Coordinates of C-alpha atoms in Angstrom, one line a residue:
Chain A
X127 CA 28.1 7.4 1.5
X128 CA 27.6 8.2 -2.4
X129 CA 27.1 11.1 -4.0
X130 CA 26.3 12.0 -7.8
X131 CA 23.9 9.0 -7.7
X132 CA 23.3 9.8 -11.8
X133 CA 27.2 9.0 -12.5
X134 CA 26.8 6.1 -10.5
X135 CA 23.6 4.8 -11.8
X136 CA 26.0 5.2 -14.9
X137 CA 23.0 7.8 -16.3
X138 CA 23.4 10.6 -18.5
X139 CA 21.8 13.8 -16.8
X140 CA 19.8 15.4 -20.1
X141 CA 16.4 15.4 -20.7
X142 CA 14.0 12.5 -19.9
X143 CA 11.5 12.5 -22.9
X144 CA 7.1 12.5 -21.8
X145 CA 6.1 10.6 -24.6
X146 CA 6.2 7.3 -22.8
X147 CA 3.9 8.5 -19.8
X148 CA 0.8 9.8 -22.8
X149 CA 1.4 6.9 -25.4
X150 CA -1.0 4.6 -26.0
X151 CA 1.5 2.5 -28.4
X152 CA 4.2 2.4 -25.0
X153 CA 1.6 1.5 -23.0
X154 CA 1.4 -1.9 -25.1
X155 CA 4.8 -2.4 -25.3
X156 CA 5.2 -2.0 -21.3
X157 CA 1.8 -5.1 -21.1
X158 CA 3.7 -7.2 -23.5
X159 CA 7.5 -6.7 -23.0
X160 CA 7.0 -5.8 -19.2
X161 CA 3.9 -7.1 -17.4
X162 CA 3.5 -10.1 -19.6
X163 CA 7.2 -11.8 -18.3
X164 CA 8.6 -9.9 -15.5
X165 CA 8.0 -11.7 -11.8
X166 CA 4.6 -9.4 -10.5
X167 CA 4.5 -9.2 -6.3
X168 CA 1.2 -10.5 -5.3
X169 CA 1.9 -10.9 -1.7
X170 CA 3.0 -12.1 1.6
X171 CA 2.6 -15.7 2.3
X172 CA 1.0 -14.6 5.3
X173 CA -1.8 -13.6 3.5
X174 CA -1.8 -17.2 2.5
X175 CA -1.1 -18.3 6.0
X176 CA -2.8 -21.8 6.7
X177 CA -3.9 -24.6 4.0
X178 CA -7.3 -23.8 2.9
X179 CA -6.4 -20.5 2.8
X180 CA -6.6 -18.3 -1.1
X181 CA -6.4 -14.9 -2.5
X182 CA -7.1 -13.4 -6.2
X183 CA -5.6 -10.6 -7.6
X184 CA -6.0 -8.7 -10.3
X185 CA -3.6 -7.5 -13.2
X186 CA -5.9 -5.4 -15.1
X187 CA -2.9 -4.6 -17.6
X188 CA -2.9 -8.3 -19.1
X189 CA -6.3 -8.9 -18.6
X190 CA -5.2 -11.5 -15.8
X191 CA -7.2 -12.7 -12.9
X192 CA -4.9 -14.7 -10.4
X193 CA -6.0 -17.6 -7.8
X194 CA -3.3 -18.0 -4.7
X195 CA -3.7 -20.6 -3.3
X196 CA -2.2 -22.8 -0.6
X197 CA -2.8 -26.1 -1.1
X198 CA -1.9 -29.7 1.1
X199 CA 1.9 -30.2 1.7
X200 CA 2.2 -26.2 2.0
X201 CA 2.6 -25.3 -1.2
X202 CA 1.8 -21.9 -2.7
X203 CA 0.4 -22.2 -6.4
X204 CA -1.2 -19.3 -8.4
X205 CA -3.2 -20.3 -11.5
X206 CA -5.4 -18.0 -14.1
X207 CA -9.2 -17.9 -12.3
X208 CA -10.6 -19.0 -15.4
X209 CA -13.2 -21.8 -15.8
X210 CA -12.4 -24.8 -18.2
X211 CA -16.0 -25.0 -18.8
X212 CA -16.2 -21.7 -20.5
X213 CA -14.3 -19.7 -19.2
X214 CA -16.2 -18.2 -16.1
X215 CA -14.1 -16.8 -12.9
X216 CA -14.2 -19.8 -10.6
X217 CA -14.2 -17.8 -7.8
X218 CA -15.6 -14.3 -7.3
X219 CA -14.6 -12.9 -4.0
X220 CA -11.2 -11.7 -3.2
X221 CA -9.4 -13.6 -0.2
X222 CA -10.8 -16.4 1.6
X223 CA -10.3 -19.5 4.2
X224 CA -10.6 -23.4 5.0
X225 CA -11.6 -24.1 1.6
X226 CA -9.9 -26.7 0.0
X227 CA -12.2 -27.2 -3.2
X228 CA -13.9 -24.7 -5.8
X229 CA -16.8 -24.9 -7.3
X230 CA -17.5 -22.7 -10.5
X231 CA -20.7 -20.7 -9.6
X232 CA -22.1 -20.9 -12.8
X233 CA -22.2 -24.8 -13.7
X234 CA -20.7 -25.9 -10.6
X235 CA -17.6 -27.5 -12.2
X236 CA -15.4 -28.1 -8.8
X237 CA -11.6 -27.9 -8.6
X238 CA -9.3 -28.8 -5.6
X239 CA -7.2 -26.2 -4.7
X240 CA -4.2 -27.8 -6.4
X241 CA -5.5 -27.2 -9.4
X242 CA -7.3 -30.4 -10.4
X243 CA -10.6 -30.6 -11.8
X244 CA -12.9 -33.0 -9.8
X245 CA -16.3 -32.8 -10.8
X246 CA -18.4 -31.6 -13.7
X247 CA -21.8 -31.0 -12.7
X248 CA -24.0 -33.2 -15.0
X249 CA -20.9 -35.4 -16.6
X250 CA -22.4 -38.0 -18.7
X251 CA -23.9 -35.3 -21.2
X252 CA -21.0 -34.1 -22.2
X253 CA -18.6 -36.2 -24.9
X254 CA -15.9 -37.4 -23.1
X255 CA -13.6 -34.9 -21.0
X256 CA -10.7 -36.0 -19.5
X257 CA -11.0 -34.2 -16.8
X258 CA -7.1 -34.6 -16.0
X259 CA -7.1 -32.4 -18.8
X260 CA -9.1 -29.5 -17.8
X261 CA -7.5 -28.4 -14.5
X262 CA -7.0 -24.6 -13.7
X263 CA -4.2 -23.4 -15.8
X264 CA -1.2 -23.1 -13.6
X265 CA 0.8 -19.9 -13.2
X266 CA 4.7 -19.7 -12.5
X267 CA 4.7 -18.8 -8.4
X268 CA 7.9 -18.5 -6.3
X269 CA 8.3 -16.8 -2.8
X270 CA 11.7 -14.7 -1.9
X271 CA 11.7 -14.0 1.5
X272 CA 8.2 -14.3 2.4
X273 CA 6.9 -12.4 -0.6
X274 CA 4.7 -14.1 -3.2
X275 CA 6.0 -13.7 -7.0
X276 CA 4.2 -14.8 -10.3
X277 CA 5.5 -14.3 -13.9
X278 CA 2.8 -14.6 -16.5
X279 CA 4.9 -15.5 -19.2
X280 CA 4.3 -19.8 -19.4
X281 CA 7.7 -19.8 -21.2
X282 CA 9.5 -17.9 -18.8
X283 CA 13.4 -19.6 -18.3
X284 CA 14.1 -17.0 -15.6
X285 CA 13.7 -17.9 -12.3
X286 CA 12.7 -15.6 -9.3
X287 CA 16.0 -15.5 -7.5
X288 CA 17.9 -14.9 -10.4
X289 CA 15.3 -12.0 -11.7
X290 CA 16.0 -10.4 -8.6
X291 CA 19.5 -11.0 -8.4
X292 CA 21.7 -8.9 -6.3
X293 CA 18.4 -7.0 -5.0
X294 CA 17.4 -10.0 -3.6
X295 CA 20.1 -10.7 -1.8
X296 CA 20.8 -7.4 -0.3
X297 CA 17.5 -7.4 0.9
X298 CA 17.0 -11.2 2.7
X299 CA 16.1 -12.0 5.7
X300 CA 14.9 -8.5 7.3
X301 CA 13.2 -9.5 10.1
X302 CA 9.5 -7.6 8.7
X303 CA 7.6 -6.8 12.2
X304 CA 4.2 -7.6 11.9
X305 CA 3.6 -9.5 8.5
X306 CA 0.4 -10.9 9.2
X307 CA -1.5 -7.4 9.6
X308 CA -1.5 -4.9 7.5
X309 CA -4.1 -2.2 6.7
X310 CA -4.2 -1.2 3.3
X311 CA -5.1 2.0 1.4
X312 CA -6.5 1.4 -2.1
X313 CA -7.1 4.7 -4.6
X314 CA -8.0 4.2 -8.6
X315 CA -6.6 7.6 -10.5
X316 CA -7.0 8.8 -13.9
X317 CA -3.0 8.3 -14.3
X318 CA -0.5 6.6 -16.6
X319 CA 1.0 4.4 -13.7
X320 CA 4.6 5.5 -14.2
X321 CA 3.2 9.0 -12.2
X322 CA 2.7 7.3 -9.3
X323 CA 5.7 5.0 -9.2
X324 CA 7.8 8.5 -9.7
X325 CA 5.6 10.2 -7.3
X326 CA 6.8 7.5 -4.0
X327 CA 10.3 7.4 -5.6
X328 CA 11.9 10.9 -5.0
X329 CA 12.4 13.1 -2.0
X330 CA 12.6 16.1 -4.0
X331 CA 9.1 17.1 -3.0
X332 CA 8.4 16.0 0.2
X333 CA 9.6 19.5 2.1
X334 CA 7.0 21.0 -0.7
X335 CA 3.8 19.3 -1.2
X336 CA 4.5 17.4 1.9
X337 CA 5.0 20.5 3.9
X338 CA 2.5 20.2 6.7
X339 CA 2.3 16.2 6.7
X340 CA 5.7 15.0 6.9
X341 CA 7.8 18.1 5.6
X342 CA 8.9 18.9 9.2
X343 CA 10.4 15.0 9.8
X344 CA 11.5 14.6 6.2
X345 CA 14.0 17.8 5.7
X346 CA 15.3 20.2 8.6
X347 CA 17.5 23.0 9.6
X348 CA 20.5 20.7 8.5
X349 CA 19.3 19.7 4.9
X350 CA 15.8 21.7 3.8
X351 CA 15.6 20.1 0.9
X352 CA 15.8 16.6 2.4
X353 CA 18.9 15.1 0.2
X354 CA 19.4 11.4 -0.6
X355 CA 21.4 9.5 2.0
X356 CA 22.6 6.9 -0.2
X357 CA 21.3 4.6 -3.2
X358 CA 21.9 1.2 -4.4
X359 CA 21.6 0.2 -8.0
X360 CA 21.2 -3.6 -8.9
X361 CA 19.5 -4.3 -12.4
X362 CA 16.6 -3.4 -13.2
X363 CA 15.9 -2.8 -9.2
X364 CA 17.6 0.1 -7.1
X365 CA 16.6 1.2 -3.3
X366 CA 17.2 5.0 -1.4
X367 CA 17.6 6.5 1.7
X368 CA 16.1 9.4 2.7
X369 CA 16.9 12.1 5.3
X370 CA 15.2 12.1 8.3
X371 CA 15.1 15.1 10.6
X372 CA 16.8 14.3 14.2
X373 CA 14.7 17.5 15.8
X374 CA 12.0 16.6 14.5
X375 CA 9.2 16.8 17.4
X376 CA 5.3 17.7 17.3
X377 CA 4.9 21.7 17.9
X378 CA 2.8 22.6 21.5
X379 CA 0.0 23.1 19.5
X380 CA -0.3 19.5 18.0
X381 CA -1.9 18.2 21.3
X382 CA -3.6 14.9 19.8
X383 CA 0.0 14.2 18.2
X384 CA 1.3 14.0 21.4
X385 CA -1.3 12.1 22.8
X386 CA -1.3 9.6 20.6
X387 CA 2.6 9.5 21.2
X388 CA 2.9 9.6 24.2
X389 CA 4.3 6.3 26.5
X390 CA 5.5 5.4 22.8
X391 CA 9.6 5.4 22.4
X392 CA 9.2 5.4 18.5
X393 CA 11.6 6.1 16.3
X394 CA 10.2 8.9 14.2
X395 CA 6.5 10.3 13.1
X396 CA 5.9 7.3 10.7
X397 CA 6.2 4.8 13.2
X398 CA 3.7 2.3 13.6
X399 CA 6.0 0.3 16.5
X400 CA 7.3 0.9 19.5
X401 CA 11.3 0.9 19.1
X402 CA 12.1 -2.2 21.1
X403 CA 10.0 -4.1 18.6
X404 CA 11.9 -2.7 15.2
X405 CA 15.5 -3.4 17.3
X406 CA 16.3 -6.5 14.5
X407 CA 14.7 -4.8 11.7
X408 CA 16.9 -1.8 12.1
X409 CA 20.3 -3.6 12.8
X410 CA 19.6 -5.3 9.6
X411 CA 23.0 -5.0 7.5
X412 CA 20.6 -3.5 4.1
X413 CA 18.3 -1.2 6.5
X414 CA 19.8 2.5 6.0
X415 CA 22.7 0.4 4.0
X416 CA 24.7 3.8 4.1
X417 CA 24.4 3.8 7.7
X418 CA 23.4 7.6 7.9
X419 CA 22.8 9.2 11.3
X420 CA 20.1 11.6 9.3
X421 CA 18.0 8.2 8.3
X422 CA 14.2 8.4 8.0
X423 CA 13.6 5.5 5.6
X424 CA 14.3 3.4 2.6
X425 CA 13.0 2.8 -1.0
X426 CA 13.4 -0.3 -2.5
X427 CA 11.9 -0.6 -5.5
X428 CA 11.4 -4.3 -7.5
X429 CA 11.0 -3.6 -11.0
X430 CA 8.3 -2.8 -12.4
X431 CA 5.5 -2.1 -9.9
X432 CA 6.5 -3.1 -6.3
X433 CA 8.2 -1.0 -3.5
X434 CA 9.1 -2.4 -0.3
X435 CA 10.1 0.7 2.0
X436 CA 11.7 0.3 5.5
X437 CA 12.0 2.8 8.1
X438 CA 12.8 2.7 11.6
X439 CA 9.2 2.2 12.7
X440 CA 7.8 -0.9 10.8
X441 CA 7.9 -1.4 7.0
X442 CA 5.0 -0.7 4.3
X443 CA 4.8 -2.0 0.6
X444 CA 3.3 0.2 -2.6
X445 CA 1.7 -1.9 -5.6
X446 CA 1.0 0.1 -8.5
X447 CA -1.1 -1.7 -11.2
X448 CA -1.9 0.0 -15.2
X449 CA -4.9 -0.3 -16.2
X450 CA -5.5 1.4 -19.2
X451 CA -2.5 4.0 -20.4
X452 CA -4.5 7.2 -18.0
X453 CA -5.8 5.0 -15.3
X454 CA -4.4 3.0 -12.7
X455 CA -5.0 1.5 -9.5
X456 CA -2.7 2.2 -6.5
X457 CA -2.8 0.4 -3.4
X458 CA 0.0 1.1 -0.3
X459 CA -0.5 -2.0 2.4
X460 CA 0.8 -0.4 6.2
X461 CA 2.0 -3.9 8.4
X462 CA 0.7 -2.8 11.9
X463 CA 0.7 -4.8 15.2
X464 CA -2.8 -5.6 16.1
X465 CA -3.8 -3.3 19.2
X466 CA -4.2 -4.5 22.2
X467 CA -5.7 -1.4 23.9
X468 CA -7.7 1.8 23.3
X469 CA -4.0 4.0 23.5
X470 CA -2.4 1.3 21.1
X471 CA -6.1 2.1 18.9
X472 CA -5.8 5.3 19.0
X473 CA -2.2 5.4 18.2
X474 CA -2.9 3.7 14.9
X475 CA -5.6 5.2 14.1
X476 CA -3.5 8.7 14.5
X477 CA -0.9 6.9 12.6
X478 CA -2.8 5.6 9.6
X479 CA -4.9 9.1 9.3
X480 CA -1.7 10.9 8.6
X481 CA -0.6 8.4 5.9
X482 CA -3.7 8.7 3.7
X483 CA -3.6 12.7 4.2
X484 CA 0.2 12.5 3.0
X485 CA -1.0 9.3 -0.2
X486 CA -4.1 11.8 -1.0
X487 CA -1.3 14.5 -1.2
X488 CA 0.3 12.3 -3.9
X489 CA -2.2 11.2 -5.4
X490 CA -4.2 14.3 -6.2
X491 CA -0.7 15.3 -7.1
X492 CA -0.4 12.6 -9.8
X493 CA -3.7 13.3 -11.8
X494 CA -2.5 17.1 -12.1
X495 CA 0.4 15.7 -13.8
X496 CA -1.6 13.8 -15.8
X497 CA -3.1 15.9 -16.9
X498 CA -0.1 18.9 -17.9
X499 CA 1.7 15.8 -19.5
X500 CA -1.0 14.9 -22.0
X501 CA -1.7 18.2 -23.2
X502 CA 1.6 18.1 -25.0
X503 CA 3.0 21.9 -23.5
X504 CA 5.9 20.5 -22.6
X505 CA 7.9 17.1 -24.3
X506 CA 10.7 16.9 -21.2
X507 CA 11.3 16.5 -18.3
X508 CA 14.3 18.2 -16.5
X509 CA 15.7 15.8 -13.4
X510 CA 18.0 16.6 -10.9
X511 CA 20.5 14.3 -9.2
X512 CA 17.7 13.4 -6.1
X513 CA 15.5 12.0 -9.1
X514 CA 17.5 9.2 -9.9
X515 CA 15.1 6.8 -9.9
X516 CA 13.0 8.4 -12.1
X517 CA 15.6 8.7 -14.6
X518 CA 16.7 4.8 -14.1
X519 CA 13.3 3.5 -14.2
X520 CA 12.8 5.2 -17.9
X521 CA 16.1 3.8 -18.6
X522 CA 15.1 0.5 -17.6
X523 CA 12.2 0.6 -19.3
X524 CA 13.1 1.4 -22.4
X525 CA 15.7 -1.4 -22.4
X526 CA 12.8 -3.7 -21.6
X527 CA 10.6 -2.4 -24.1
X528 CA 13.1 -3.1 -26.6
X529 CA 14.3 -6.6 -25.7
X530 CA 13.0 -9.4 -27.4
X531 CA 13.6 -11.8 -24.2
X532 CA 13.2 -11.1 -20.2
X533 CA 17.1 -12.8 -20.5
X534 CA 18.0 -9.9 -23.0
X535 CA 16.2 -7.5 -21.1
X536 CA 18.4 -8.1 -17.5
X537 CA 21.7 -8.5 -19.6
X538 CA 21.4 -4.7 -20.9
X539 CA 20.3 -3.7 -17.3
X540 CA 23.7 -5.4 -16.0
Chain B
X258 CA -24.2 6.8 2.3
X259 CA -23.7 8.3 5.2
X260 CA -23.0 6.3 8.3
X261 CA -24.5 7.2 11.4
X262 CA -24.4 6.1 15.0
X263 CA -27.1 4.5 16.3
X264 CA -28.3 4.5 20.5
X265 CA -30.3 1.2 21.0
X266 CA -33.6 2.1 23.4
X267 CA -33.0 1.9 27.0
X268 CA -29.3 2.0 26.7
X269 CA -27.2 5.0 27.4
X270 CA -24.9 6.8 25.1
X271 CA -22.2 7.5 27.0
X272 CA -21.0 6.1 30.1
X273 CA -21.8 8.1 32.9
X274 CA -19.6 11.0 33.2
X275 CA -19.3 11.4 29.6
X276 CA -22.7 12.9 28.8
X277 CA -21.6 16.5 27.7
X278 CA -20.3 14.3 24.6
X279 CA -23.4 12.9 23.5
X280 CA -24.6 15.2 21.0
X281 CA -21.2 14.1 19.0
X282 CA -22.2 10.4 19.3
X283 CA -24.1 10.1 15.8
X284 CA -21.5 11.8 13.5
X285 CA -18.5 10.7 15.0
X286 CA -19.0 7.4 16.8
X287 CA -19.2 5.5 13.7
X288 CA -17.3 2.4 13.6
X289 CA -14.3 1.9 10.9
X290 CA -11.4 3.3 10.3
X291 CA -12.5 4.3 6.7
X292 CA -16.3 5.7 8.2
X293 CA -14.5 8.0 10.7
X294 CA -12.3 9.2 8.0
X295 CA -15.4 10.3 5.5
X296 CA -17.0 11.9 8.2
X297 CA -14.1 14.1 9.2
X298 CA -14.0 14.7 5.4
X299 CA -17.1 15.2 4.4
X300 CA -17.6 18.0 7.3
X301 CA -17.0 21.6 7.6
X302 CA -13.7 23.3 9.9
X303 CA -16.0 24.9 12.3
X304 CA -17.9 21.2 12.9
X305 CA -14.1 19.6 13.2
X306 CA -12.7 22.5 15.3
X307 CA -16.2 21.7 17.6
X308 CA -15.5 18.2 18.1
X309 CA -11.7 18.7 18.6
X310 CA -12.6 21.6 21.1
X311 CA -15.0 19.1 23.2
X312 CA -13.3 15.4 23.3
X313 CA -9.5 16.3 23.2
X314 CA -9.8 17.5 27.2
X315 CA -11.8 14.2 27.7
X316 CA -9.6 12.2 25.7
X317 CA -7.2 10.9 28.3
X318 CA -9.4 9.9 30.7
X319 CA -12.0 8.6 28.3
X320 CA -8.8 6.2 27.8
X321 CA -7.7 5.5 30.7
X322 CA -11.6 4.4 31.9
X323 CA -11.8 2.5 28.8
X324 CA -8.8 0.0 29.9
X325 CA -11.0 -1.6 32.0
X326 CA -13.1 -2.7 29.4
X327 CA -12.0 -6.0 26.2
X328 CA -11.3 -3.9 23.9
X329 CA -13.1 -5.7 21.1
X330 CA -15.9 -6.5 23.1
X331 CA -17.0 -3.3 25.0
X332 CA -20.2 -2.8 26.1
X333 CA -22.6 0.0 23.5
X334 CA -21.6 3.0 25.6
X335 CA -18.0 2.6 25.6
X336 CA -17.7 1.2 22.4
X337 CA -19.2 4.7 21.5
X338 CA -16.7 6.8 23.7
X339 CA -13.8 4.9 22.0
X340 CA -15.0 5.6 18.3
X341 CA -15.0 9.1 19.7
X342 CA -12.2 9.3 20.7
X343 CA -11.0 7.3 17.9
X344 CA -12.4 10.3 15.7
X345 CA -10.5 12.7 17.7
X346 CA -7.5 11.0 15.9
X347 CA -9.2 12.2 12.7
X348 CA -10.2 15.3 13.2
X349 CA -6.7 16.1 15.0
X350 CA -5.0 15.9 11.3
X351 CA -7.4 18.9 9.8
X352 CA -7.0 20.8 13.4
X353 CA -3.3 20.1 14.0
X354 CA -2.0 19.7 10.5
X355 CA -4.1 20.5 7.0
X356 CA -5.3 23.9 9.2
X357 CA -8.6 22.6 7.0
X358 CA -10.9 20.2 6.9
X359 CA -9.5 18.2 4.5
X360 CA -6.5 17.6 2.3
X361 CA -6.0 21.1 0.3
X362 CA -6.5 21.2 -3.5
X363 CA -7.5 17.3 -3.6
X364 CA -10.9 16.4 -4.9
X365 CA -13.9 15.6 -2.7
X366 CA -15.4 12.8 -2.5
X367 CA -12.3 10.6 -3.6
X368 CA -11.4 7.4 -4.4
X369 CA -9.6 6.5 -1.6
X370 CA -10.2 3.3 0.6
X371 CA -9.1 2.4 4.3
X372 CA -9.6 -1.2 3.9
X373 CA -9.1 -3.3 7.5
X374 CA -9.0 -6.8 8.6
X375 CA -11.1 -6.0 11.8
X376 CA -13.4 -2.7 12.2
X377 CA -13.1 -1.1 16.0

């Protein structure tokens, strides 16, 4: 087990300036040197599952709406949902099925879902297209481990597997229960994002603003303030372990807790399976890497936006999207087994409630901040050792922001 | 806009056995995950702590009745006991944990979204 995770992050421990969290001029720097050419999660191929299937996503920081598609032979593809015609979205909803074609719903130009432009409506008034020409503009899509990746940068010369380097390998193969169901909790806040990415990245606060949600399972007797377990640092990516409290057990009082508990052998309060069915996920060699006996859970986080957190109950992800420099969407997906009766209902529904008490804790949190940062009162921010990520995220950033190339950019994060 | 529960004519509420519950049926029996949460937020404590006070001592055996019944194809009355006590879920994190009806110091209403794949 490490400790001093600043010396070893290889971080110096002053202040961390503001300015980059209120200005408008880093905010373009992070859409152009960031958003514009790192790999961006957009999801599990799951939610891709059969041919036919598609999903569109939006990155509101580049201006960017994405079509996932999976097309015949299997093969995931992502391209900008922009109409050759002129430029229309092809298609409007959000996720869909057993549709193998598109048809543009303002002229009714079509496109296979490979791309390929096969019909415009009307043809022989136009002046010769070749329509070979005019498919959808393709995207740069790879999948690690299940999860979907795009990079918007057409140039791009770094590959997904080598963006996420030894991240990527640390983290392959867990054995994810339930990747096919998730229930998701969406919030838009009048933010800069970085606030919420710091705000699911420390433990610092959980045994405070936390205190009546998940205080009591996070921090204990043996460690009130609820210290790191360990941390991991690879490039631009790092993951943490968090205490967990071993005692931790609903109070007399809490009598729909224990209801909704109760015949369930989970591992802790954020447990959305029983343990028998988190047995592989948990003797996975990455999954509490320091092998601490006072575990809760793991943060990895995937520069820029995308943390993947395991605990010993199931696993959940946290996307966090700019929008505009004081205003981002958040959006924390919970992979749950489907229920199969009214307990296994009301479990999850016990489960779930908790969560969006504990994210609304955050994120009313995050606008306050917000709010204190931009009025220019204070220029720093003081960051203890448990804030590491916070520290090495700026860090990272401002490498990025300062590299001319994604290349240069993971060199200086070596 | 406000979601309520709705009784079609001639059928019961409740299944028998359960009427003392029925005067809870329009607020909380609401289906969705997201609907049950806005109606535990968009309450008072006393209307919660009400609730709470009436299904919790019903809530195991409104369960245990219920597994006798597809859980996504009940009939109207026990769909409507399981979204109560579904709600019970709800209302147990303002009773058991916030000590208030909602989330303290967060605004009301907010922007957050429980978005399923299927609505129970």
């Amino acid at each position: 087990m490490r400790s001093n995770f600043t010396e070893a992050a290889g971080l110096e421990k002053g202040l961390v300036s503001m300015e980059p969290y209120r200005s408008a001029a880093y905010f373009e720097l992070e859409r152009d040197k960031v958003f514009a050419r790192t790999w961006l999660i957009m999801g599990r191929t799951e939610d891709v599952a059969n041919v036919g299937d598609y999903i569109v996503k939006e990155v509101e920081i580049c201006g960017a709406s994405i079509l996932i598609t999976r097309a015949a032979g299997d093969k995931i593809r992502a391209f900008h949902n922009v109409c050759s015609h002129r430029g229309n979205q092809v298609v409007w909803e959000d996720k869909g099925s057993r549709k193998t074609m598109f048809r543009c719903p303002y002229h009714n130009w079509t496109y296979g879902n490979d791309g390929r432009l096969l019909a415009i409506s009307d043809e022989k008034m136009f002046f010769g297209v070749d329509k070979s020409k005019c498919g959808l503009e393709p995207i740069q899509c790879d999948v690690w481990d299940g999860w979907i990746f795009i990079n918007l940068n057409p140039d791009n010369k770094v590959g997904l597997h080598d963006y996420l380097g030894e991240m990527g390998v640390f983290l392959s193969d867990i054995p994810y229960p339930n990747p096919g169901r998730s229930i998701k909790i969406q919030a838009h806040l009048k933010c800069n994002w970085k606030f919420l990415i710091d705000a699911f990245s420390e433990s610092y606060h959980i045994p405070v603003l936390h205190s009546k949600t998940i205080g009591p399972s996070f921090s204990g007797p043996s460690d009130p303030a609820g210290h790191l377990q360990n941390a991991e640092f690879f490039g631009p990516h790092h993951s943490i372990s968090l205490f967990g409290n071993p005692d931790y057990a609903p109070t007399e009082a809490q009598l729909v807790e224990r209801l909704a508990y109760k015949g369930m052998a989970s591992e802790n309060v954020l447990a959305a399976n029983q343990s028998e069915e988190t047995e592989a996920l948990r003797a996975h060699r990455s999954v509490n890497p320091g092998k601490s006996e006072t575990w809760s859970m793991d943060i990895n986080e995937f520069f820029p936006n995308f943390h993947l957190d395991v605990a010993g109950g199931g696993f959940w992800t946290h996307e966090i999207w700019p929008i505009t420099p004081d205003y981002s969407r958040y959006e924390m997906r919970f992979f749950v087994p489907k229920p199969e009766s009214v307990r296994a209902a009301f479990h999850q529904e016990h489960y779930i409630a908790r969560l969006a008490d504990v994210v609304l804790e955050d994120l009313a949190n995050v606008e306050r901040t917000q709010k204190g940062v931009a009025s220019r009162a204070k220029n720093f921010m003081i960051l203890q050792d448990n804030e590491v990520l916070i520290r090495r995220m700026m860090d990272t950033l401002d490498k990025f922001t300062v590299s001319d190339t994604l290349e240069k950019a993971l060199e200086e994060c070596a | 806009m406000r979601n309520m529960a709705t009784v079609p004519a001639g059928e019961r509420a409740l299944p028998a056995g359960f009427e003392a519950l029925e005067e809870f049926v329009a607020y909380w029996a609401v289906p969705g995950q997201n609907e049950r949460r806005y109606q535990r937020c968009d309450t008072t404590m006393d209307e919660i702590q009400r609730f709470y006070d009436a299904v919790y001592p019903r809530a195991d055996e409104a369960m245990a009745y219920l597994d006798k019944f597809p859980l996504r194809d009940m009939p109207g009355p026990e769909a409507r006991l399981m979204r109560l006590v579904l709600s019970l879920a709800q209302a147990s994190m303002s009773v058991e944990i916030q000590g208030a009806a909602r989330v303290p110091n967060a605004p009301w209403p907010d922007t957050v979204k429980i978005l399923t794949t299927e609505t129970l």
